[in-house]
C-alpha angles and dihedrals in degrees: 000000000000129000086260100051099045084063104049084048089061091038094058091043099050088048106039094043114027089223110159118262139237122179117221136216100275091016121104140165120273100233089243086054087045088060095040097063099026085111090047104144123270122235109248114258087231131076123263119285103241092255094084092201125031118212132187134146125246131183131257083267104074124069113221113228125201082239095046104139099229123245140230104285118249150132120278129230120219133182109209129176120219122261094036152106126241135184135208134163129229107212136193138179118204104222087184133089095231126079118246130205106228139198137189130199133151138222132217094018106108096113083064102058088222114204121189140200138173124241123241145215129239130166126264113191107179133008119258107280116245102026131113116239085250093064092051134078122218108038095167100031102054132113085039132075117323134205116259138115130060128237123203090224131107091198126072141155115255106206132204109290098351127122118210126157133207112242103235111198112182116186108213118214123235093217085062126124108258108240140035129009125155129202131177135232115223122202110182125181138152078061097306086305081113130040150161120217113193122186122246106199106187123194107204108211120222087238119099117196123239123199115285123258153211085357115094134198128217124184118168115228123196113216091184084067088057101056094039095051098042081039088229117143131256115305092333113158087265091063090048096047081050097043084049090051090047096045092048085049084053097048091033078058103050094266092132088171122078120209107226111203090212083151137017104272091190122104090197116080123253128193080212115037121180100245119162097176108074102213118187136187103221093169122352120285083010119103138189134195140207116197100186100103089042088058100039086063103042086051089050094049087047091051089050087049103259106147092181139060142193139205148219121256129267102221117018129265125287119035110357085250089121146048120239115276092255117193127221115168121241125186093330091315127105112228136173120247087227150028109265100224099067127116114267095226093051117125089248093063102038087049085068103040072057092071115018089057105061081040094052085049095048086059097049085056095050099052091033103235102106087111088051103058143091125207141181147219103199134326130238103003119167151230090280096040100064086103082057097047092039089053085054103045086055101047080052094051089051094047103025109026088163090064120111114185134212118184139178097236124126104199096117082212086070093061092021082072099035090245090150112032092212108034119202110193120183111266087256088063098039104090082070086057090054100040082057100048095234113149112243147154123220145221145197125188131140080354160070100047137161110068089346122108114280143142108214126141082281117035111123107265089233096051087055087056092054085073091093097037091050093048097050099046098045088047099239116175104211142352119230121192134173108207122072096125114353107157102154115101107266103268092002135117076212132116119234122198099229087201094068099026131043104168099072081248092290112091125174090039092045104041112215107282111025108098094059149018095186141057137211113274130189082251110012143331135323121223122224132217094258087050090050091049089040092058088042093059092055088047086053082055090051097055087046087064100028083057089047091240111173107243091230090046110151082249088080091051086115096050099094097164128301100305095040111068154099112287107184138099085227096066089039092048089047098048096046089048077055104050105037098037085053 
């Protein structure tokens, strides 16, 4: 192994794993590492205390530093409603100087099909820009290592000094006896000589919640990703056994829409683009499509349980100047069938709207989802592009009448004429939209910060789990996000390992944490603490609902607009006693 890669190796395994470091003779930190662990935590001046591990439990809602002081031991109460899925965290915090192999199990807690993980390490560099030291978690801990993905695994090193905790999800059943059950959490070191058993009292609510409805989810996946960072080729069956696994994690987390990559949605230029649709030149001017691999995929996506799809755009982001970036394959390249830079209203381009849009049609009939489907125009245009987008929606209204079309833009003139026909503002511009009346769904990603909505490295784990409540009460339609799984380096045909950098490669203007919720797993991918909040606030829609709270009840008094809202677990903790113990 070279120089080069020796360090990259530590670096990965410091990071990934929080083990604890020594540095070797001929070893040394990469500065970023270096960065990473300068707030690792200090061994106490005074001696051990005689327990040579602490344990307590904690709720979905704390991240566990390495840092994390421990707490009094003690159980843990949860109200939890039928017909749902809870988290909790085991946590532990090693007082020795020696390092201890741990293991957590629980009893008594079959019924509830537990399943366990333990929660990983990755490194956080900077705090998000733009953002008051109130708004933020980990002061203290950041920059260092911060809590975030989840391993399938029940055994894990505590090393000296250090807090982690194991990620506890329990699925209760809707059959269940309303009331009391109690289960029990087991660490076990010193192999299993010593232990810790905490108490785990649940009271089962008499609501049982039903799917959610009329408020659908988005997140754009990128399958070329997929194939760069597992190193597969394009669309081979071990890409498609990965995609499955990635779209039933979708579905498994809320996300009811699936993204469908019928063109290549990218400005920047990839020797591999993720292209479904097959589109050939036969002649020029003259095109031809194969639908196989589109319809391999929607079928798929039907099979896994997905209703609803979504499309690609038509022009490409920011400002409706130029067509999308579509494929053909020549002599083993992909090239474009155009230049890029063309005017997305050239003959060239409408020639062959001409033709892929009755085809495109043709193919929704067919497989019957045409009144299932959103599609878009362009995304993100601004206050200077609405001639543009004007131009567009009327080309689409000559050539594909049967087109509505839904677009992340935050311009209220947009909605206010009825340009889009779903708007979709930034969480930030919404509270126009609503002032209006005019029916919307809403978006964050790299913005707004600060007190808005958000879900970076370190956004506050409550605040996360505002996302349903403030859905639900500002009567937005639909969420729409980018970044499930985005690894790539932002504007880059280049391959990012998530596990060491979580910025796309451009902080400060991608915060940590916003390119991505999930990591790359040996079969498929591994969900994070922000994507497990995130799918606990739009169950908390779902029990709303499924409670026929109105969505203007006197509870939501303190819900202003996304930057104006409660953002502690004891609110949290205080409306959902209210709601599931009615």
């Amino acid at each position: 192994m070279s120089k080069k890669d020796n360090r990259r190796s530590f670096l990965k395994q410091a990071a990934v794993s929080g083990l604890g470091v020594t540095v070797l003779p001929g070893h040394f930190l990469l500065p970023s590492a270096a960065a990473a662990l300068n707030t690792a935590p200090s061994p106490p001046e005074t001696h051990p205390p005689k327990e040579a591990i602490s344990c307590w439990l904690a709720s979905s809602l704390k991240r566990v530093f390495p840092q994390t002081p421990a707490e009094a031991t003690g159980g843990l109460e949860m109200v939890v409603a039928r017909n749902s899925r809870v988290a909790f965290q085991a946590c532990y915090h090693n007082n020795g100087t020696s390092p201890k192999n741990i293991s957590c199990d629980l009893a008594s807690a079959d019924t509830f099909t537990p399943v366990i993980r333990h929660v990983g390490l990755v490194p956080m560099r900077h705090f998000t820009p733009d953002t008051v030291s109130g708004e933020l978690d980990g002061t203290g801990s950041i920059p260092g290592l911060v809590p975030d993905p989840l391993f399938p695994q029940t055994k894990a090193t505590a090393d000296p000094f250090e807090s982690r905790s194991f990620w506890i999800t329990l699925n209760i059943p809707s059959g269940i006896a309303p009331g009391m059950h109690d289960i029990a959490v087991r660490l076990s070191w010193d192999d299993g000589r010593k232990e810790k058993v905490l108490p785990v009292k649940l009271h089962v609510s008499r609501l049982a919640l039903r799917p959610r409805e009329n408020f659908h989810v988005i997140h754009w996946w990128r399958g070329g990703a997929t194939w760069d960072y597992y190193k597969t080729e394009m669309f081979d069956n071990r890409w498609w056994q990965l995609t499955r696994a990635q779209m039933a994690d979708l579905l498994d987390h809320g996300t009811d829409v699936a993204y469908t990559p019928l063109l290549f949605d990218r400005k920047e230029i990839f020797k591999r683009p993720c292209q479904l649709l097959v589109v050939d030149e036969p002649s020029p001017g003259q095109y031809r499509f194969d639908w196989s691999r589109v319809k391999r995929f929607t079928d798929m996506c039907k099979a896994i349980g997905f209703k609803k799809f979504e499309w690609t755009h038509m022009w490409i982001y920011w400002g409706v100047k130029h067509p999308m970036r579509v494929y053909t394959e020549k002599d083993g390249r992909y090239v474009m069938l155009w230049p890029p830079d063309i005017s997305g209203f050239s003959d060239t381009y409408l020639n062959f709207l001409s033709q892929f849009l009755p085809a495109f049609h043709r193919f929704l009939l067919k497989e019957n989802i045409l009144q299932d489907s959103y599609f878009h125009l362009s995304d993100e245009p601004g206050d200077q592009d609405v001639e543009n987008y004007r131009k567009a929606r009327q080309i689409l209204h000559r050539i594909a009448p049967w087109m509505k079309v839904t677009d992340a833009l935050s311009n209220i003139k947009y909605g206010r004429e009825h340009l889009t026909d779903i708007p979709v503002p930034l969480i930030s511009a919404a509270e126009a939209y609503r002032k209006e009346n005019i029916p919307h769904w809403v978006y964050y990603c790299t913005v707004p910060r600060g007190s808005y909505l958000n879900r970076f490295f370190d956004t506050p784990l409550p605040k996360i789990r505002m996302a349903g409540w403030l859905f639900y009460h500002l009567k937005a339609e639909g969420f729409l996000h980018w970044g499930y799984n985005y690894w790539h380096k932002v504007g880059y045909d280049e391959i990012l390992d998530p596990f060491t950098n979580g910025d796309g490669g451009c902080y400060p203007g991608i915060p940590y944490g916003d390119p991505f919720v999930v990591y790359p797993g040996k079969e498929g991918p591994l969900s994070s603490v922000r994507w497990e909040v995130f799918a606990e606030s739009l169950q908390d829609y779902a029990m709303l609902q499924s409670a026929g709270i109105d969505p203007d009840d006197a509870m939501f008094s303190d819900l202003h607009n996304f930057g104006d809202f409660p953002k502690t677990e004891d609110w949290l903790d205080q409306t959902l006693n209210a709601v599931l113990k009615k």
